[in-house]
mmCIF file of C-alpha atoms in Angstrom:
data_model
loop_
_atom_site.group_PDB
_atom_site.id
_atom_site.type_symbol
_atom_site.label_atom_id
_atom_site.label_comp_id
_atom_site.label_asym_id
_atom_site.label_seq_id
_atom_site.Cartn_x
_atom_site.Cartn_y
_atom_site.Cartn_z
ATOM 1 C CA UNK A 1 -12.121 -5.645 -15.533
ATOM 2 C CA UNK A 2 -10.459 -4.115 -13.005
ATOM 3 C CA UNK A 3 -7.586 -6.477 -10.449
ATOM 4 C CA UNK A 4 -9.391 -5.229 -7.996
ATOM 5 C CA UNK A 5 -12.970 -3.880 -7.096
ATOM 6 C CA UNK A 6 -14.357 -2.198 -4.108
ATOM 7 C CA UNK A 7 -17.391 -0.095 -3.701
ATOM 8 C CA UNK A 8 -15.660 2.950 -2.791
ATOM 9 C CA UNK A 9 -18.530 4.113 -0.694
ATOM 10 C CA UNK A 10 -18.897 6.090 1.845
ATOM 11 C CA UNK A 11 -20.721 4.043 3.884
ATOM 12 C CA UNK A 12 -22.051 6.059 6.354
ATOM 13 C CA UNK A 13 -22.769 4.667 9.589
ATOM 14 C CA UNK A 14 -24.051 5.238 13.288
ATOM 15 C CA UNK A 15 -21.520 3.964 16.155
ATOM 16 C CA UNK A 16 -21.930 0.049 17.272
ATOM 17 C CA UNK A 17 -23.681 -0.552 13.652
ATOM 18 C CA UNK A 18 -22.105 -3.949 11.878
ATOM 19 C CA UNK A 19 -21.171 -3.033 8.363
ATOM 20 C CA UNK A 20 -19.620 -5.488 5.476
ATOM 21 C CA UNK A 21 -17.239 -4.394 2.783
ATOM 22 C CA UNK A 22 -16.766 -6.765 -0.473
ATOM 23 C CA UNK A 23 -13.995 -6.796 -3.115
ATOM 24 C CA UNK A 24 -13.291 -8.700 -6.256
ATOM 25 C CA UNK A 25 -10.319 -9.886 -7.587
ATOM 26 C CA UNK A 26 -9.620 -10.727 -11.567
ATOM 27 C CA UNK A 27 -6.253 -12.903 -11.490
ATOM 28 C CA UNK A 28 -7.274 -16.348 -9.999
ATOM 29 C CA UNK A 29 -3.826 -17.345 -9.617
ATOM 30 C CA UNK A 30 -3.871 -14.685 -7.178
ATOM 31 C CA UNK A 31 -1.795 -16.126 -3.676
ATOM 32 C CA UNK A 32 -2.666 -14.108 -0.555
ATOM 33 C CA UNK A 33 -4.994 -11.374 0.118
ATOM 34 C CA UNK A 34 -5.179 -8.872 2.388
ATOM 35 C CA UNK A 35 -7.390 -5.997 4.238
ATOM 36 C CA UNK A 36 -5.202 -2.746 4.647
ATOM 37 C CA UNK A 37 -6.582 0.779 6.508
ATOM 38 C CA UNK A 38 -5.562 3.924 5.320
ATOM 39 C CA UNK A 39 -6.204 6.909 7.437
ATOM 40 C CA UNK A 40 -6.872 10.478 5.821
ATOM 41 C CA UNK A 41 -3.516 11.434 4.213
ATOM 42 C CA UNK A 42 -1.763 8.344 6.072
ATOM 43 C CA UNK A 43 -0.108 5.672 4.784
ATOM 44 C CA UNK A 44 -1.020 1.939 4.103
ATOM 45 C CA UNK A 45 -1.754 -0.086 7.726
ATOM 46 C CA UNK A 46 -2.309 -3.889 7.543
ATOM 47 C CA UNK A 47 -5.401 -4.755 9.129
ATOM 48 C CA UNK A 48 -5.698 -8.761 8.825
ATOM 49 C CA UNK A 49 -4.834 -11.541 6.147
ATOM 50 C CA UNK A 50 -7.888 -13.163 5.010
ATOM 51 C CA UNK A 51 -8.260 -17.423 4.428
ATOM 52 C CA UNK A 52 -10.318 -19.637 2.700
ATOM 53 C CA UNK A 53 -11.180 -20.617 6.647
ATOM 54 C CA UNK A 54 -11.827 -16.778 7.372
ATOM 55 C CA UNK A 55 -10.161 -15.076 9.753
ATOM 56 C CA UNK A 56 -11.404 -13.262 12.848
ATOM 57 C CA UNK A 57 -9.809 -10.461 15.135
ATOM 58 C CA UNK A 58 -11.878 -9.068 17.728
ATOM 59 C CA UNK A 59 -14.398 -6.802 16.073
ATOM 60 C CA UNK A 60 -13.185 -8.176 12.406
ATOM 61 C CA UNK A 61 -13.456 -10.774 10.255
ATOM 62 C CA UNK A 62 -12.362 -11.417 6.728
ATOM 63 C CA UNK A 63 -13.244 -13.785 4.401
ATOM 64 C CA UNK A 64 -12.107 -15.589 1.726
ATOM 65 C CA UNK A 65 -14.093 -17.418 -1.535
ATOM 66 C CA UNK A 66 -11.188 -18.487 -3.885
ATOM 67 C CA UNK A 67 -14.062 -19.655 -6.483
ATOM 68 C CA UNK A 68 -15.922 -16.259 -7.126
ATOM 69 C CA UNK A 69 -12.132 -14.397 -6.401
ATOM 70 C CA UNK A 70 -14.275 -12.607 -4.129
ATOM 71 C CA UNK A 71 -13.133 -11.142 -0.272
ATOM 72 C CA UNK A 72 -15.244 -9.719 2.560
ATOM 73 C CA UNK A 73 -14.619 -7.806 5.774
ATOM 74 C CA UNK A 74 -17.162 -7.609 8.388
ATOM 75 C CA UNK A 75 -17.046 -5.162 11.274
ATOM 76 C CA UNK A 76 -19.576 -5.266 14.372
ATOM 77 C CA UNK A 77 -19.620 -2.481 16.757
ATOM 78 C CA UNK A 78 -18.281 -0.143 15.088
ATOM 79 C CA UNK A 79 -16.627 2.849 16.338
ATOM 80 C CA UNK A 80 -15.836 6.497 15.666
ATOM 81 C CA UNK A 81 -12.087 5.356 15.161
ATOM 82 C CA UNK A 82 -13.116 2.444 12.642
ATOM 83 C CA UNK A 83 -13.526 5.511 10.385
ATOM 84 C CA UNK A 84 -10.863 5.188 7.482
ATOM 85 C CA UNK A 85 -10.831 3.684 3.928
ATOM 86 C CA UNK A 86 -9.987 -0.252 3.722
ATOM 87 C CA UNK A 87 -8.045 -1.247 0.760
ATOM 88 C CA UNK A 88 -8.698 -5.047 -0.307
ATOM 89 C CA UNK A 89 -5.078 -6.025 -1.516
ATOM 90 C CA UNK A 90 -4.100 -9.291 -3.225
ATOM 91 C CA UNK A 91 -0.461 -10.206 -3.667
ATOM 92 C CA UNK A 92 0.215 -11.640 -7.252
ATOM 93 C CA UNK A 93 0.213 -14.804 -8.769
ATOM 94 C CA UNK A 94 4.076 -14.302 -8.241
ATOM 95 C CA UNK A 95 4.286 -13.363 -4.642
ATOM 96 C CA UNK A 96 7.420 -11.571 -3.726
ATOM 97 C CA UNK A 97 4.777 -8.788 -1.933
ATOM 98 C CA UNK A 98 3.933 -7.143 -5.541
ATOM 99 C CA UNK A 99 0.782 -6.092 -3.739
ATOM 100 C CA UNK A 100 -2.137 -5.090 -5.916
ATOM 101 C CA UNK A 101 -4.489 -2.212 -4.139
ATOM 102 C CA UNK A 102 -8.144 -1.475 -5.212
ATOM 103 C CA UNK A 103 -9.037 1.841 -4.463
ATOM 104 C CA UNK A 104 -10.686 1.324 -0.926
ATOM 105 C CA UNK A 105 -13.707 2.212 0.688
ATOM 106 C CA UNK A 106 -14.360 4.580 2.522
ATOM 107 C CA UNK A 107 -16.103 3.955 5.916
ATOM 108 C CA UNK A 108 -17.854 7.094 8.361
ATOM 109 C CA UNK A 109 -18.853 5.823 11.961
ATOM 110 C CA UNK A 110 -20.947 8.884 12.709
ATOM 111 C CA UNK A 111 -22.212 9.343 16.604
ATOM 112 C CA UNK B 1 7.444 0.281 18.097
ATOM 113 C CA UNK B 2 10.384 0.501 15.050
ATOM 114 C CA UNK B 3 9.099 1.844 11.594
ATOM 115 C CA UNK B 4 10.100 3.109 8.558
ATOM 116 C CA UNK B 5 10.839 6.876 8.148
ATOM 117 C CA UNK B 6 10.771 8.780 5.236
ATOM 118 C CA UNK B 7 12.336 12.299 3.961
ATOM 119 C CA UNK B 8 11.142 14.905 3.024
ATOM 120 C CA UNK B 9 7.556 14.746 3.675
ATOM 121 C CA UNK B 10 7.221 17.248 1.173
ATOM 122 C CA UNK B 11 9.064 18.474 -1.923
ATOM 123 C CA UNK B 12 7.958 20.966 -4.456
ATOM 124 C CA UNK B 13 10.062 20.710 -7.592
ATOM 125 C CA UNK B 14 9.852 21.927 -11.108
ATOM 126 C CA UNK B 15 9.491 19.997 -14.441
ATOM 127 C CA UNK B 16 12.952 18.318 -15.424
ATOM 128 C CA UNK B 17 14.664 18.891 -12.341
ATOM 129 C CA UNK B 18 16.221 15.394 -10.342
ATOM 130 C CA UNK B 19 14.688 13.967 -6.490
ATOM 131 C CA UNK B 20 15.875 11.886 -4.670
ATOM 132 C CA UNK B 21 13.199 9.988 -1.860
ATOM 133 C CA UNK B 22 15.165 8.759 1.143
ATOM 134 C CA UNK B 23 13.534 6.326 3.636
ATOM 135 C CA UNK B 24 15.027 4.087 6.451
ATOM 136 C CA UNK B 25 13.285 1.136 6.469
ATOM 137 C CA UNK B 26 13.039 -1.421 10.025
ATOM 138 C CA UNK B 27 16.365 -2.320 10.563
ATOM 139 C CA UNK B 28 15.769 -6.191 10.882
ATOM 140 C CA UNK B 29 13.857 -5.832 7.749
ATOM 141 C CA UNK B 30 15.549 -7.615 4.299
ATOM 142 C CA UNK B 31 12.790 -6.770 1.950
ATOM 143 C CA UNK B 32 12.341 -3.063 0.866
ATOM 144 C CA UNK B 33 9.741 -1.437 -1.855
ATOM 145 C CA UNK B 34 8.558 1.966 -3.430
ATOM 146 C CA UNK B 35 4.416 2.099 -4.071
ATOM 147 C CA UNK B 36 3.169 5.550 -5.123
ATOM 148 C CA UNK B 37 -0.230 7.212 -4.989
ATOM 149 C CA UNK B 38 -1.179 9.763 -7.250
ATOM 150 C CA UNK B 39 -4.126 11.907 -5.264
ATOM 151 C CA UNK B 40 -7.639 10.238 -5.211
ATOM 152 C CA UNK B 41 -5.860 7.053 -6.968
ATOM 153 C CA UNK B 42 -5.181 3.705 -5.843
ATOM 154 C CA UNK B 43 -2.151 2.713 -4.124
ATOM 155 C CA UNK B 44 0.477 1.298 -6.569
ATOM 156 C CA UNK B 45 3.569 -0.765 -6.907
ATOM 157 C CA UNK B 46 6.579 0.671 -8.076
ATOM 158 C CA UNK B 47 9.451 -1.574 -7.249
ATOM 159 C CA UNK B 48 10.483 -4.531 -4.536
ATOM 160 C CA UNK B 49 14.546 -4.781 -3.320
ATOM 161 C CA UNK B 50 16.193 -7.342 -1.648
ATOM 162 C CA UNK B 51 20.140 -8.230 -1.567
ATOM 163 C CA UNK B 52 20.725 -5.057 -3.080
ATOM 164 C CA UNK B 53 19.266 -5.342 -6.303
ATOM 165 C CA UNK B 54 15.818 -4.585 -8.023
ATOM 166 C CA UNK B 55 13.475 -8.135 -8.020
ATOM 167 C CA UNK B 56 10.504 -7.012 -9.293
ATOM 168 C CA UNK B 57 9.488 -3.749 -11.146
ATOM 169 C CA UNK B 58 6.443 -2.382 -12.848
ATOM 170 C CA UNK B 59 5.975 -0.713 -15.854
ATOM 171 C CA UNK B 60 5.262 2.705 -14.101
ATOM 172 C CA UNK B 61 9.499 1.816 -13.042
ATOM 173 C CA UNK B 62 10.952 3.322 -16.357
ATOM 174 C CA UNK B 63 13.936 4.515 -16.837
ATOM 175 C CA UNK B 64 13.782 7.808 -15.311
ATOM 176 C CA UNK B 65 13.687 6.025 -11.800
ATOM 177 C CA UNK B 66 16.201 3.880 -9.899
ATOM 178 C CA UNK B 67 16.466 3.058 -6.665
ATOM 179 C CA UNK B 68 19.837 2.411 -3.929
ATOM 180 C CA UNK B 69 20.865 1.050 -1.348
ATOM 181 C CA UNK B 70 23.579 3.314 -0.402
ATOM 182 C CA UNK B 71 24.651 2.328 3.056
ATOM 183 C CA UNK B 72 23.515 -0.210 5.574
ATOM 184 C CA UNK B 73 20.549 1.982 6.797
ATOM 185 C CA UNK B 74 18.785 4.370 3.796
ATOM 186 C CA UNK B 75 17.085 3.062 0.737
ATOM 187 C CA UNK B 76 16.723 5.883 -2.014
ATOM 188 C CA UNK B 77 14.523 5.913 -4.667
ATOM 189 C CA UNK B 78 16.011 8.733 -7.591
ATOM 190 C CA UNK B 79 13.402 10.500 -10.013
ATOM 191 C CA UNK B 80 15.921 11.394 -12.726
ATOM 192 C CA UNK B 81 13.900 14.368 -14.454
ATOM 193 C CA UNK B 82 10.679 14.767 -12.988
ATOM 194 C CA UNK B 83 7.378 15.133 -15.001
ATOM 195 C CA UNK B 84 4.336 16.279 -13.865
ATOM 196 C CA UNK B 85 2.753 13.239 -14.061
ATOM 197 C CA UNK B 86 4.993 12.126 -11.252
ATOM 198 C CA UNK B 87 3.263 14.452 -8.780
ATOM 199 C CA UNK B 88 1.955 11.456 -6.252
ATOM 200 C CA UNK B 89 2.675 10.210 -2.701
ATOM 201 C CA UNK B 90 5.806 8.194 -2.535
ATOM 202 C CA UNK B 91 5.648 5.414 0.115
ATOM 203 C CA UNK B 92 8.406 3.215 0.918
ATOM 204 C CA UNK B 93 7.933 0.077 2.797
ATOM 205 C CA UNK B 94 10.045 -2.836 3.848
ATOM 206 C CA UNK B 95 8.944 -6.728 4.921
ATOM 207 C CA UNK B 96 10.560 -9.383 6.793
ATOM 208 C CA UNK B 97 9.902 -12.142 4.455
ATOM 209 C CA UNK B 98 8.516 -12.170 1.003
ATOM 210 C CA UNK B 99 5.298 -13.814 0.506
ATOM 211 C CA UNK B 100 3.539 -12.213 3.707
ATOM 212 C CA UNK B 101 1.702 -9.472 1.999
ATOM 213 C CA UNK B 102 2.260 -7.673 5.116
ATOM 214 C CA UNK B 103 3.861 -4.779 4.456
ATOM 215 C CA UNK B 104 5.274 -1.970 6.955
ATOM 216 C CA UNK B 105 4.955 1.388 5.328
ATOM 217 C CA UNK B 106 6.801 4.837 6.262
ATOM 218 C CA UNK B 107 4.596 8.056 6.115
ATOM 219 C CA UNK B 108 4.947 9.129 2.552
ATOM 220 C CA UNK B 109 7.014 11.746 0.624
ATOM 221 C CA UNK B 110 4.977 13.737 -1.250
ATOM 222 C CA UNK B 111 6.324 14.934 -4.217
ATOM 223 C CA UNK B 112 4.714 18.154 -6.609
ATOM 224 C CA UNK B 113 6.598 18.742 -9.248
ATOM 225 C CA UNK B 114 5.370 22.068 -11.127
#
């Protein structure tokens, strides 16, 4: 099993659609978990943290369930800019920001 | 807004040959890494630095690589003889703290080595 799962899509959708993303994780000693974008050829932008509690920002929200090591992000109204890949990312059972990447999906807000 | 810079964004070398990957990470940063990611691949860890020394290292870390702190500003990371296996996008990155998970990355360095 891989550390970390994500459909890698593309999900292919039209502007102000709501669209989900899922990801699984393997080690459930896992600490802290994370949604990063990564632009064409870019590099590695944190998005948001996600928690148990969920966590919202704006247009996004993560969640968190510890029991099925299993993480969602949610974004409503999507734009033409949303389009990027989002890497789930877990930090390790050790911490010290050994992040673990899955291989992203990759989201297309079309007009 | 401060970030981290990296140099060169490109470098085409041949099999064998040495590299060094310079970056500058933010300056009130304390907590510096090298993730790689070979083209279509996932993102990967490479190596974490703090007090000038290594913490943490994977197994992809072997003794070909090594990284520096060399002054109070650049952080290096040295490819002693390249393979082509090593062709990939080098990414440095540096943190305030250690536990965040929220890392600021530079821009890359890709590296081709032919």
């Amino acid at each position: 099993r891989k550390e970390v799962e994500q459909d890698p899509g593309p999900f292919n959708v039209p502007e102000g659609a709501t669209v989900a993303f899922n990801c699984t994780y393997s080690n459930s000693a896992s600490q802290s978990f994370f949604w990063y974008r990564q632009d064409c050829r870019k590099e590695p932008k944190l998005l948001m943290s996600v928690y148990s509690s969920g966590n919202e920002d704006g247009r996004f929200t993560a969640q968190l369930n510890r029991a099925s090591q299993y993480i969602s992000l949610l974004i409503r109204d999507s734009k033409l800019s949303d389009s990027a890949t989002y890497l789930c990312v877990v930090n390790g059972a050790g911490g010290g920001n050994k992040l673990t990447f899955g291989t992203g999906t990759q989201l297309k807000v079309e007009l | 807004e401060p970030e981290v810079t990296q140099t060169p964004s490109h470098q085409v070398t041949q099999m064998g040959q040495e590299v060094i990957l310079r970056c500058v990470p933010i300056s009130n940063h304390l907590y510096f890494y090298w993730y790689r990611q070979i083209l279509g691949q996932k993102v990967e860890f490479l190596v974490s630095f703090y007090n000038n020394e290594i913490s943490e290292k994977s197994e992809i870390f072997d003794d070909q690589f090594s990284v520096e702190r060399p002054d109070g500003s650049n952080f290096t990371l040295k490819i002693r003889s390249t393979k082509l296996e090593d062709s990939a996008m080098y990414f440095c990155a540096s943190s305030r703290a250690q536990n965040t998970g929220e890392l600021f990355f530079g821009e890359g360095s890709r590296l081709t080595v032919l």
